[in-house]
């Protein structure tokens, strides 16, 4: 199997599985506990159907939407994810370049392997920084100041990771950042020499947005769970979120909102967007799927705040369904991470191109000429 055989996200997942050492693949693919929420995030889209109209004259269709004040040319964004240079040596640079090609938002994680400054200098399309609130207040301040200096367009504060989810695949594989080669995992690295050579001889692994304040993730191998559970501030609350918003002063997104009540509070503290998200099922297993929550959240706060449906998206038709249910746009992590892991920038460009084409084709088949024509009248729940 190779890049030209990949026609959808699942194809890229298979190629990534073949090309990556298993601890790395399982870090991307895995989720919390029994992974029910991860599966449900995608299967939720199957509980409703699209009802097309025909003869709509769809030679010119408009896929533009505006999210946090920035027009983007398709209603799909690339979510912030950690440690990307571990998946492929091109890491965040490949994802950023693809977001720029397609004119959409992308985000880098607090645990990104490329610096805020480099992304600020190289990418002109809209970019967000994903902030974890650390116990170290100086680190929080420094990340916000660096985002201002690098002219980031938004900060997304992740609110669903107050403690780490129980990611059992990582417990079994002993996955750490940077990777620790244990007797049980060394074989899977050895039988993927391309990955191992790139890891050993390309730019050294680093977490440049943290390294001025913490050793973790630079030369000290820690599990992601241990990092979250020791470094992040479990006292984070609404007052702290509001303080981050005012310290930052720009477009502000809460990432990981699931309830209507919290969506209302996000409006009250002046957030300009919410990512309706359960962190791709990596935190609370048993949590409802983002797509299942969109209608009620849109009924409560639609028009007052941008609503981004984050998680489980694997097809253009999923994007159409989420927008018809009331989302402003969708966002996803694994949909581009499998492709990054499988084939670097060429993979990310290809998968995002495929998804963009699916959205365009499906809009034509639905008989809608602009994203704003997608509303609840186009959906039927089974
Ligand atoms: C490998 C991986 C790493 C992630 N790292 C982060 C992170 O550092 N910060 C964060 O807020 N979300 C992180 N996420 C969650 C994504 O931003 C996003 O919410 C999730 O991937 C959506 O689900 P999907 O993968 O089904 O699209 C990560 C997800 C994955 C798969």
PDB file of N, CA, C and O in Angstrom, residues 127-193:
ATOM      1  N   UNK A 127      -4.213  31.067  12.357  1.00  0.00           N
ATOM      2  CA  UNK A 127      -3.561  30.082  13.224  1.00  0.00           C
ATOM      3  C   UNK A 127      -3.941  30.312  14.683  1.00  0.00           C
ATOM      4  O   UNK A 127      -4.012  31.443  15.141  1.00  0.00           O
ATOM      5  N   UNK A 128      -4.197  29.215  15.355  1.00  0.00           N
ATOM      6  CA  UNK A 128      -4.515  29.322  16.776  1.00  0.00           C
ATOM      7  C   UNK A 128      -3.452  28.591  17.588  1.00  0.00           C
ATOM      8  O   UNK A 128      -2.778  27.689  17.092  1.00  0.00           O
ATOM      9  N   UNK A 129      -3.333  29.035  18.820  1.00  0.00           N
ATOM     10  CA  UNK A 129      -2.451  28.341  19.744  1.00  0.00           C
ATOM     11  C   UNK A 129      -3.327  27.661  20.783  1.00  0.00           C
ATOM     12  O   UNK A 129      -4.221  28.290  21.352  1.00  0.00           O
ATOM     13  N   UNK A 130      -3.068  26.380  21.016  1.00  0.00           N
ATOM     14  CA  UNK A 130      -3.830  25.622  22.018  1.00  0.00           C
ATOM     15  C   UNK A 130      -3.083  25.716  23.338  1.00  0.00           C
ATOM     16  O   UNK A 130      -1.948  25.275  23.450  1.00  0.00           O
ATOM     17  N   UNK A 131      -3.760  26.270  24.316  1.00  0.00           N
ATOM     18  CA  UNK A 131      -3.119  26.501  25.618  1.00  0.00           C
ATOM     19  C   UNK A 131      -3.597  25.493  26.653  1.00  0.00           C
ATOM     20  O   UNK A 131      -4.809  25.288  26.809  1.00  0.00           O
ATOM     21  N   UNK A 132      -2.622  24.866  27.322  1.00  0.00           N
ATOM     22  CA  UNK A 132      -2.933  24.147  28.557  1.00  0.00           C
ATOM     23  C   UNK A 132      -2.519  25.057  29.697  1.00  0.00           C
ATOM     24  O   UNK A 132      -1.423  25.647  29.656  1.00  0.00           O
ATOM     25  N   UNK A 133      -3.368  25.172  30.727  1.00  0.00           N
ATOM     26  CA  UNK A 133      -2.998  25.971  31.897  1.00  0.00           C
ATOM     27  C   UNK A 133      -2.120  25.116  32.804  1.00  0.00           C
ATOM     28  O   UNK A 133      -2.552  24.095  33.327  1.00  0.00           O
ATOM     29  N   UNK A 134      -0.874  25.566  32.904  1.00  0.00           N
ATOM     30  CA  UNK A 134       0.087  24.869  33.757  1.00  0.00           C
ATOM     31  C   UNK A 134       0.074  25.459  35.163  1.00  0.00           C
ATOM     32  O   UNK A 134      -0.336  26.610  35.359  1.00  0.00           O
ATOM     33  N   UNK A 135       0.569  24.674  36.107  1.00  0.00           N
ATOM     34  CA  UNK A 135       0.713  25.215  37.477  1.00  0.00           C
ATOM     35  C   UNK A 135       1.695  26.378  37.471  1.00  0.00           C
ATOM     36  O   UNK A 135       1.570  27.307  38.250  1.00  0.00           O
ATOM     37  N   UNK A 136       2.678  26.301  36.577  1.00  0.00           N
ATOM     38  CA  UNK A 136       3.703  27.339  36.467  1.00  0.00           C
ATOM     39  C   UNK A 136       3.109  28.562  35.752  1.00  0.00           C
ATOM     40  O   UNK A 136       2.972  28.590  34.524  1.00  0.00           O
ATOM     41  N   UNK A 137       2.767  29.567  36.565  1.00  0.00           N
ATOM     42  CA  UNK A 137       2.067  30.733  35.984  1.00  0.00           C
ATOM     43  C   UNK A 137       2.963  31.507  35.012  1.00  0.00           C
ATOM     44  O   UNK A 137       2.496  32.104  34.043  1.00  0.00           O
ATOM     45  N   UNK A 138       4.258  31.461  35.281  1.00  0.00           N
ATOM     46  CA  UNK A 138       5.202  32.145  34.388  1.00  0.00           C
ATOM     47  C   UNK A 138       5.164  31.513  32.998  1.00  0.00           C
ATOM     48  O   UNK A 138       5.247  32.212  31.979  1.00  0.00           O
ATOM     49  N   UNK A 139       5.014  30.202  32.950  1.00  0.00           N
ATOM     50  CA  UNK A 139       4.928  29.513  31.656  1.00  0.00           C
ATOM     51  C   UNK A 139       3.651  29.933  30.916  1.00  0.00           C
ATOM     52  O   UNK A 139       3.682  30.232  29.716  1.00  0.00           O
ATOM     53  N   UNK A 140       2.526  29.986  31.629  1.00  0.00           N
ATOM     54  CA  UNK A 140       1.274  30.408  30.982  1.00  0.00           C
ATOM     55  C   UNK A 140       1.429  31.817  30.398  1.00  0.00           C
ATOM     56  O   UNK A 140       1.050  32.072  29.250  1.00  0.00           O
ATOM     57  N   UNK A 141       1.993  32.700  31.227  1.00  0.00           N
ATOM     58  CA  UNK A 141       2.172  34.090  30.767  1.00  0.00           C
ATOM     59  C   UNK A 141       3.080  34.140  29.546  1.00  0.00           C
ATOM     60  O   UNK A 141       2.814  34.818  28.567  1.00  0.00           O
ATOM     61  N   UNK A 142       4.162  33.350  29.618  1.00  0.00           N
ATOM     62  CA  UNK A 142       5.132  33.391  28.522  1.00  0.00           C
ATOM     63  C   UNK A 142       4.496  32.905  27.207  1.00  0.00           C
ATOM     64  O   UNK A 142       4.703  33.489  26.147  1.00  0.00           O
ATOM     65  N   UNK A 143       3.668  31.849  27.286  1.00  0.00           N
ATOM     66  CA  UNK A 143       3.057  31.355  26.041  1.00  0.00           C
ATOM     67  C   UNK A 143       2.106  32.400  25.455  1.00  0.00           C
ATOM     68  O   UNK A 143       2.086  32.625  24.236  1.00  0.00           O
ATOM     69  N   UNK A 144       1.339  33.062  26.317  1.00  0.00           N
ATOM     70  CA  UNK A 144       0.397  34.081  25.812  1.00  0.00           C
ATOM     71  C   UNK A 144       1.170  35.246  25.182  1.00  0.00           C
ATOM     72  O   UNK A 144       0.834  35.713  24.084  1.00  0.00           O
ATOM     73  N   UNK A 145       2.227  35.675  25.842  1.00  0.00           N
ATOM     74  CA  UNK A 145       3.016  36.791  25.295  1.00  0.00           C
ATOM     75  C   UNK A 145       3.667  36.403  23.965  1.00  0.00           C
ATOM     76  O   UNK A 145       3.715  37.198  23.019  1.00  0.00           O
ATOM     77  N   UNK A 146       4.163  35.179  23.902  1.00  0.00           N
ATOM     78  CA  UNK A 146       4.794  34.726  22.643  1.00  0.00           C
ATOM     79  C   UNK A 146       3.763  34.684  21.509  1.00  0.00           C
ATOM     80  O   UNK A 146       4.073  35.012  20.361  1.00  0.00           O
ATOM     81  N   UNK A 147       2.536  34.282  21.830  1.00  0.00           N
ATOM     82  CA  UNK A 147       1.487  34.256  20.788  1.00  0.00           C
ATOM     83  C   UNK A 147       1.167  35.668  20.306  1.00  0.00           C
ATOM     84  O   UNK A 147       0.913  35.883  19.118  1.00  0.00           O
ATOM     85  N   UNK A 148       1.166  36.610  21.241  1.00  0.00           N
ATOM     86  CA  UNK A 148       0.910  38.014  20.829  1.00  0.00           C
ATOM     87  C   UNK A 148       2.020  38.489  19.904  1.00  0.00           C
ATOM     88  O   UNK A 148       1.757  39.037  18.835  1.00  0.00           O
ATOM     89  N   UNK A 149       3.268  38.238  20.315  1.00  0.00           N
ATOM     90  CA  UNK A 149       4.405  38.725  19.529  1.00  0.00           C
ATOM     91  C   UNK A 149       4.422  38.063  18.151  1.00  0.00           C
ATOM     92  O   UNK A 149       4.805  38.691  17.155  1.00  0.00           O
ATOM     93  N   UNK A 150       4.007  36.797  18.085  1.00  0.00           N
ATOM     94  CA  UNK A 150       4.046  36.070  16.805  1.00  0.00           C
ATOM     95  C   UNK A 150       2.769  36.287  15.990  1.00  0.00           C
ATOM     96  O   UNK A 150       2.588  35.676  14.945  1.00  0.00           O
ATOM     97  N   UNK A 151       1.890  37.151  16.500  1.00  0.00           N
ATOM     98  CA  UNK A 151       0.647  37.525  15.801  1.00  0.00           C
ATOM     99  C   UNK A 151      -0.247  36.325  15.501  1.00  0.00           C
ATOM    100  O   UNK A 151      -0.761  36.166  14.379  1.00  0.00           O
ATOM    101  N   UNK A 152      -0.407  35.468  16.502  1.00  0.00           N
ATOM    102  CA  UNK A 152      -1.398  34.393  16.350  1.00  0.00           C
ATOM    103  C   UNK A 152      -2.793  35.009  16.301  1.00  0.00           C
ATOM    104  O   UNK A 152      -3.028  36.095  16.825  1.00  0.00           O
ATOM    105  N   UNK A 153      -3.721  34.305  15.638  1.00  0.00           N
ATOM    106  CA  UNK A 153      -5.059  34.856  15.437  1.00  0.00           C
ATOM    107  C   UNK A 153      -6.023  34.468  16.547  1.00  0.00           C
ATOM    108  O   UNK A 153      -7.081  35.076  16.676  1.00  0.00           O
ATOM    109  N   UNK A 154      -5.712  33.412  17.302  1.00  0.00           N
ATOM    110  CA  UNK A 154      -6.623  33.000  18.384  1.00  0.00           C
ATOM    111  C   UNK A 154      -5.869  32.110  19.363  1.00  0.00           C
ATOM    112  O   UNK A 154      -4.876  31.469  19.005  1.00  0.00           O
ATOM    113  N   UNK A 155      -6.395  32.107  20.589  1.00  0.00           N
ATOM    114  CA  UNK A 155      -5.955  31.090  21.557  1.00  0.00           C
ATOM    115  C   UNK A 155      -7.152  30.188  21.836  1.00  0.00           C
ATOM    116  O   UNK A 155      -8.283  30.664  22.010  1.00  0.00           O
ATOM    117  N   UNK A 156      -6.898  28.876  21.834  1.00  0.00           N
ATOM    118  CA  UNK A 156      -7.923  27.906  22.239  1.00  0.00           C
ATOM    119  C   UNK A 156      -7.469  27.315  23.570  1.00  0.00           C
ATOM    120  O   UNK A 156      -6.423  26.671  23.641  1.00  0.00           O
ATOM    121  N   UNK A 157      -8.239  27.585  24.606  1.00  0.00           N
ATOM    122  CA  UNK A 157      -7.907  27.043  25.926  1.00  0.00           C
ATOM    123  C   UNK A 157      -8.589  25.689  26.071  1.00  0.00           C
ATOM    124  O   UNK A 157      -9.821  25.589  25.980  1.00  0.00           O
ATOM    125  N   UNK A 158      -7.773  24.650  26.265  1.00  0.00           N
ATOM    126  CA  UNK A 158      -8.351  23.300  26.405  1.00  0.00           C
ATOM    127  C   UNK A 158      -8.858  23.120  27.826  1.00  0.00           C
ATOM    128  O   UNK A 158      -8.118  23.303  28.794  1.00  0.00           O
ATOM    129  N   UNK A 159     -10.144  22.765  27.927  1.00  0.00           N
ATOM    130  CA  UNK A 159     -10.784  22.704  29.248  1.00  0.00           C
ATOM    131  C   UNK A 159     -11.234  21.291  29.623  1.00  0.00           C
ATOM    132  O   UNK A 159     -11.849  21.090  30.662  1.00  0.00           O
ATOM    133  N   UNK A 160     -10.918  20.313  28.758  1.00  0.00           N
ATOM    134  CA  UNK A 160     -11.383  18.945  29.036  1.00  0.00           C
ATOM    135  C   UNK A 160     -10.260  18.038  29.552  1.00  0.00           C
ATOM    136  O   UNK A 160     -10.395  16.823  29.588  1.00  0.00           O
ATOM    137  N   UNK A 161      -9.128  18.654  29.928  1.00  0.00           N
ATOM    138  CA  UNK A 161      -7.958  17.840  30.290  1.00  0.00           C
ATOM    139  C   UNK A 161      -7.479  18.234  31.689  1.00  0.00           C
ATOM    140  O   UNK A 161      -6.291  18.434  31.915  1.00  0.00           O
ATOM    141  N   UNK A 162      -8.436  18.311  32.598  1.00  0.00           N
ATOM    142  CA  UNK A 162      -8.109  18.744  33.954  1.00  0.00           C
ATOM    143  C   UNK A 162      -7.247  17.672  34.645  1.00  0.00           C
ATOM    144  O   UNK A 162      -6.394  17.981  35.472  1.00  0.00           O
ATOM    145  N   UNK A 163      -7.469  16.419  34.248  1.00  0.00           N
ATOM    146  CA  UNK A 163      -6.531  15.323  34.533  1.00  0.00           C
ATOM    147  C   UNK A 163      -6.437  14.519  33.235  1.00  0.00           C
ATOM    148  O   UNK A 163      -7.278  14.671  32.354  1.00  0.00           O
ATOM    149  N   UNK A 164      -5.448  13.646  33.151  1.00  0.00           N
ATOM    150  CA  UNK A 164      -5.317  12.861  31.921  1.00  0.00           C
ATOM    151  C   UNK A 164      -6.387  11.772  31.848  1.00  0.00           C
ATOM    152  O   UNK A 164      -6.722  11.147  32.862  1.00  0.00           O
ATOM    153  N   UNK A 165      -6.891  11.522  30.658  1.00  0.00           N
ATOM    154  CA  UNK A 165      -7.734  10.343  30.443  1.00  0.00           C
ATOM    155  C   UNK A 165      -6.892   9.074  30.612  1.00  0.00           C
ATOM    156  O   UNK A 165      -5.656   9.113  30.584  1.00  0.00           O
ATOM    157  N   UNK A 166      -7.586   7.965  30.772  1.00  0.00           N
ATOM    158  CA  UNK A 166      -6.915   6.683  30.994  1.00  0.00           C
ATOM    159  C   UNK A 166      -6.681   5.998  29.646  1.00  0.00           C
ATOM    160  O   UNK A 166      -7.552   5.296  29.131  1.00  0.00           O
ATOM    161  N   UNK A 167      -5.512   6.251  29.067  1.00  0.00           N
ATOM    162  CA  UNK A 167      -5.248   5.744  27.711  1.00  0.00           C
ATOM    163  C   UNK A 167      -4.481   4.434  27.824  1.00  0.00           C
ATOM    164  O   UNK A 167      -3.257   4.410  27.981  1.00  0.00           O
ATOM    165  N   UNK A 168      -5.228   3.343  27.767  1.00  0.00           N
ATOM    166  CA  UNK A 168      -4.627   2.045  28.118  1.00  0.00           C
ATOM    167  C   UNK A 168      -3.640   1.551  27.066  1.00  0.00           C
ATOM    168  O   UNK A 168      -2.700   0.837  27.388  1.00  0.00           O
ATOM    169  N   UNK A 169      -3.850   1.953  25.802  1.00  0.00           N
ATOM    170  CA  UNK A 169      -2.845   1.523  24.803  1.00  0.00           C
ATOM    171  C   UNK A 169      -1.475   2.093  25.162  1.00  0.00           C
ATOM    172  O   UNK A 169      -0.454   1.443  24.951  1.00  0.00           O
ATOM    173  N   UNK A 170      -1.463   3.335  25.679  1.00  0.00           N
ATOM    174  CA  UNK A 170      -0.173   3.945  26.056  1.00  0.00           C
ATOM    175  C   UNK A 170       0.394   3.267  27.294  1.00  0.00           C
ATOM    176  O   UNK A 170       1.616   3.120  27.411  1.00  0.00           O
ATOM    177  N   UNK A 171      -0.481   2.842  28.207  1.00  0.00           N
ATOM    178  CA  UNK A 171       0.022   2.117  29.387  1.00  0.00           C
ATOM    179  C   UNK A 171       0.689   0.819  28.942  1.00  0.00           C
ATOM    180  O   UNK A 171       1.757   0.443  29.428  1.00  0.00           O
ATOM    181  N   UNK A 172       0.051   0.137  27.994  1.00  0.00           N
ATOM    182  CA  UNK A 172       0.595  -1.153  27.549  1.00  0.00           C
ATOM    183  C   UNK A 172       1.906  -0.977  26.788  1.00  0.00           C
ATOM    184  O   UNK A 172       2.836  -1.751  26.955  1.00  0.00           O
ATOM    185  N   UNK A 173       1.968   0.070  25.950  1.00  0.00           N
ATOM    186  CA  UNK A 173       3.169   0.214  25.103  1.00  0.00           C
ATOM    187  C   UNK A 173       4.290   0.932  25.838  1.00  0.00           C
ATOM    188  O   UNK A 173       5.430   0.935  25.383  1.00  0.00           O
ATOM    189  N   UNK A 174       3.962   1.595  26.965  1.00  0.00           N
ATOM    190  CA  UNK A 174       4.978   2.373  27.672  1.00  0.00           C
ATOM    191  C   UNK A 174       5.381   3.624  26.906  1.00  0.00           C
ATOM    192  O   UNK A 174       6.480   4.142  27.069  1.00  0.00           O
ATOM    193  N   UNK A 175       4.461   4.155  26.067  1.00  0.00           N
ATOM    194  CA  UNK A 175       4.777   5.330  25.240  1.00  0.00           C
ATOM    195  C   UNK A 175       5.159   6.529  26.110  1.00  0.00           C
ATOM    196  O   UNK A 175       4.465   6.881  27.057  1.00  0.00           O
ATOM    197  N   UNK A 176       6.279   7.139  25.774  1.00  0.00           N
ATOM    198  CA  UNK A 176       6.698   8.364  26.460  1.00  0.00           C
ATOM    199  C   UNK A 176       7.126   9.390  25.415  1.00  0.00           C
ATOM    200  O   UNK A 176       7.366   9.051  24.251  1.00  0.00           O
ATOM    201  N   UNK A 177       7.246  10.631  25.859  1.00  0.00           N
ATOM    202  CA  UNK A 177       7.755  11.695  24.993  1.00  0.00           C
ATOM    203  C   UNK A 177       8.993  12.293  25.658  1.00  0.00           C
ATOM    204  O   UNK A 177       8.879  12.779  26.783  1.00  0.00           O
ATOM    205  N   UNK A 178      10.171  12.255  25.018  1.00  0.00           N
ATOM    206  CA  UNK A 178      10.454  11.505  23.787  1.00  0.00           C
ATOM    207  C   UNK A 178      10.404  10.004  24.054  1.00  0.00           C
ATOM    208  O   UNK A 178      10.432   9.588  25.211  1.00  0.00           O
ATOM    209  N   UNK A 179      10.349   9.208  22.971  1.00  0.00           N
ATOM    210  CA  UNK A 179      10.186   7.769  23.153  1.00  0.00           C
ATOM    211  C   UNK A 179      11.334   7.154  23.944  1.00  0.00           C
ATOM    212  O   UNK A 179      12.494   7.536  23.756  1.00  0.00           O
ATOM    213  N   UNK A 180      10.978   6.239  24.808  1.00  0.00           N
ATOM    214  CA  UNK A 180      11.989   5.502  25.553  1.00  0.00           C
ATOM    215  C   UNK A 180      11.992   4.105  24.945  1.00  0.00           C
ATOM    216  O   UNK A 180      10.931   3.511  24.746  1.00  0.00           O
ATOM    217  N   UNK A 181      13.167   3.638  24.593  1.00  0.00           N
ATOM    218  CA  UNK A 181      13.226   2.332  23.933  1.00  0.00           C
ATOM    219  C   UNK A 181      13.354   1.265  25.010  1.00  0.00           C
ATOM    220  O   UNK A 181      14.417   1.074  25.589  1.00  0.00           O
ATOM    221  N   UNK A 182      12.243   0.629  25.312  1.00  0.00           N
ATOM    222  CA  UNK A 182      12.234  -0.394  26.365  1.00  0.00           C
ATOM    223  C   UNK A 182      12.409  -1.762  25.712  1.00  0.00           C
ATOM    224  O   UNK A 182      12.185  -1.909  24.504  1.00  0.00           O
ATOM    225  N   UNK A 183      12.774  -2.787  26.497  1.00  0.00           N
ATOM    226  CA  UNK A 183      12.931  -4.118  25.892  1.00  0.00           C
ATOM    227  C   UNK A 183      11.678  -4.551  25.144  1.00  0.00           C
ATOM    228  O   UNK A 183      11.751  -5.158  24.081  1.00  0.00           O
ATOM    229  N   UNK A 184      10.493  -4.191  25.654  1.00  0.00           N
ATOM    230  CA  UNK A 184       9.284  -4.665  24.984  1.00  0.00           C
ATOM    231  C   UNK A 184       8.948  -3.846  23.734  1.00  0.00           C
ATOM    232  O   UNK A 184       8.256  -4.329  22.841  1.00  0.00           O
ATOM    233  N   UNK A 185       9.420  -2.586  23.644  1.00  0.00           N
ATOM    234  CA  UNK A 185       9.025  -1.785  22.481  1.00  0.00           C
ATOM    235  C   UNK A 185      10.120  -1.703  21.430  1.00  0.00           C
ATOM    236  O   UNK A 185       9.869  -1.308  20.299  1.00  0.00           O
ATOM    237  N   UNK A 186      11.349  -2.087  21.772  1.00  0.00           N
ATOM    238  CA  UNK A 186      12.470  -1.821  20.870  1.00  0.00           C
ATOM    239  C   UNK A 186      12.301  -2.522  19.520  1.00  0.00           C
ATOM    240  O   UNK A 186      12.637  -1.969  18.475  1.00  0.00           O
ATOM    241  N   UNK A 187      11.674  -3.697  19.551  1.00  0.00           N
ATOM    242  CA  UNK A 187      11.495  -4.438  18.300  1.00  0.00           C
ATOM    243  C   UNK A 187      10.627  -3.639  17.316  1.00  0.00           C
ATOM    244  O   UNK A 187      10.945  -3.531  16.131  1.00  0.00           O
ATOM    245  N   UNK A 188       9.556  -3.039  17.832  1.00  0.00           N
ATOM    246  CA  UNK A 188       8.677  -2.330  16.896  1.00  0.00           C
ATOM    247  C   UNK A 188       9.387  -1.097  16.303  1.00  0.00           C
ATOM    248  O   UNK A 188       9.053  -0.671  15.201  1.00  0.00           O
ATOM    249  N   UNK A 189      10.349  -0.527  17.028  1.00  0.00           N
ATOM    250  CA  UNK A 189      11.145   0.557  16.433  1.00  0.00           C
ATOM    251  C   UNK A 189      12.131  -0.016  15.407  1.00  0.00           C
ATOM    252  O   UNK A 189      12.311   0.527  14.321  1.00  0.00           O
ATOM    253  N   UNK A 190      12.726  -1.165  15.759  1.00  0.00           N
ATOM    254  CA  UNK A 190      13.744  -1.761  14.882  1.00  0.00           C
ATOM    255  C   UNK A 190      13.153  -2.201  13.540  1.00  0.00           C
ATOM    256  O   UNK A 190      13.815  -2.105  12.504  1.00  0.00           O
ATOM    257  N   UNK A 191      11.898  -2.650  13.551  1.00  0.00           N
ATOM    258  CA  UNK A 191      11.331  -3.117  12.274  1.00  0.00           C
ATOM    259  C   UNK A 191      10.709  -1.969  11.465  1.00  0.00           C
ATOM    260  O   UNK A 191      10.104  -2.192  10.423  1.00  0.00           O
ATOM    261  N   UNK A 192      10.856  -0.752  11.961  1.00  0.00           N
ATOM    262  CA  UNK A 192      10.444   0.426  11.178  1.00  0.00           C
ATOM    263  C   UNK A 192      11.661   1.340  11.039  1.00  0.00           C
ATOM    264  O   UNK A 192      11.692   2.452  11.582  1.00  0.00           O
ATOM    265  N   UNK A 193      12.691   0.889  10.292  1.00  0.00           N
ATOM    266  CA  UNK A 193      13.946   1.633  10.266  1.00  0.00           C
ATOM    267  C   UNK A 193      13.812   3.034   9.684  1.00  0.00           C
ATOM    268  O   UNK A 193      14.538   3.943  10.093  1.00  0.00           O
TER     269      UNK A 193
END
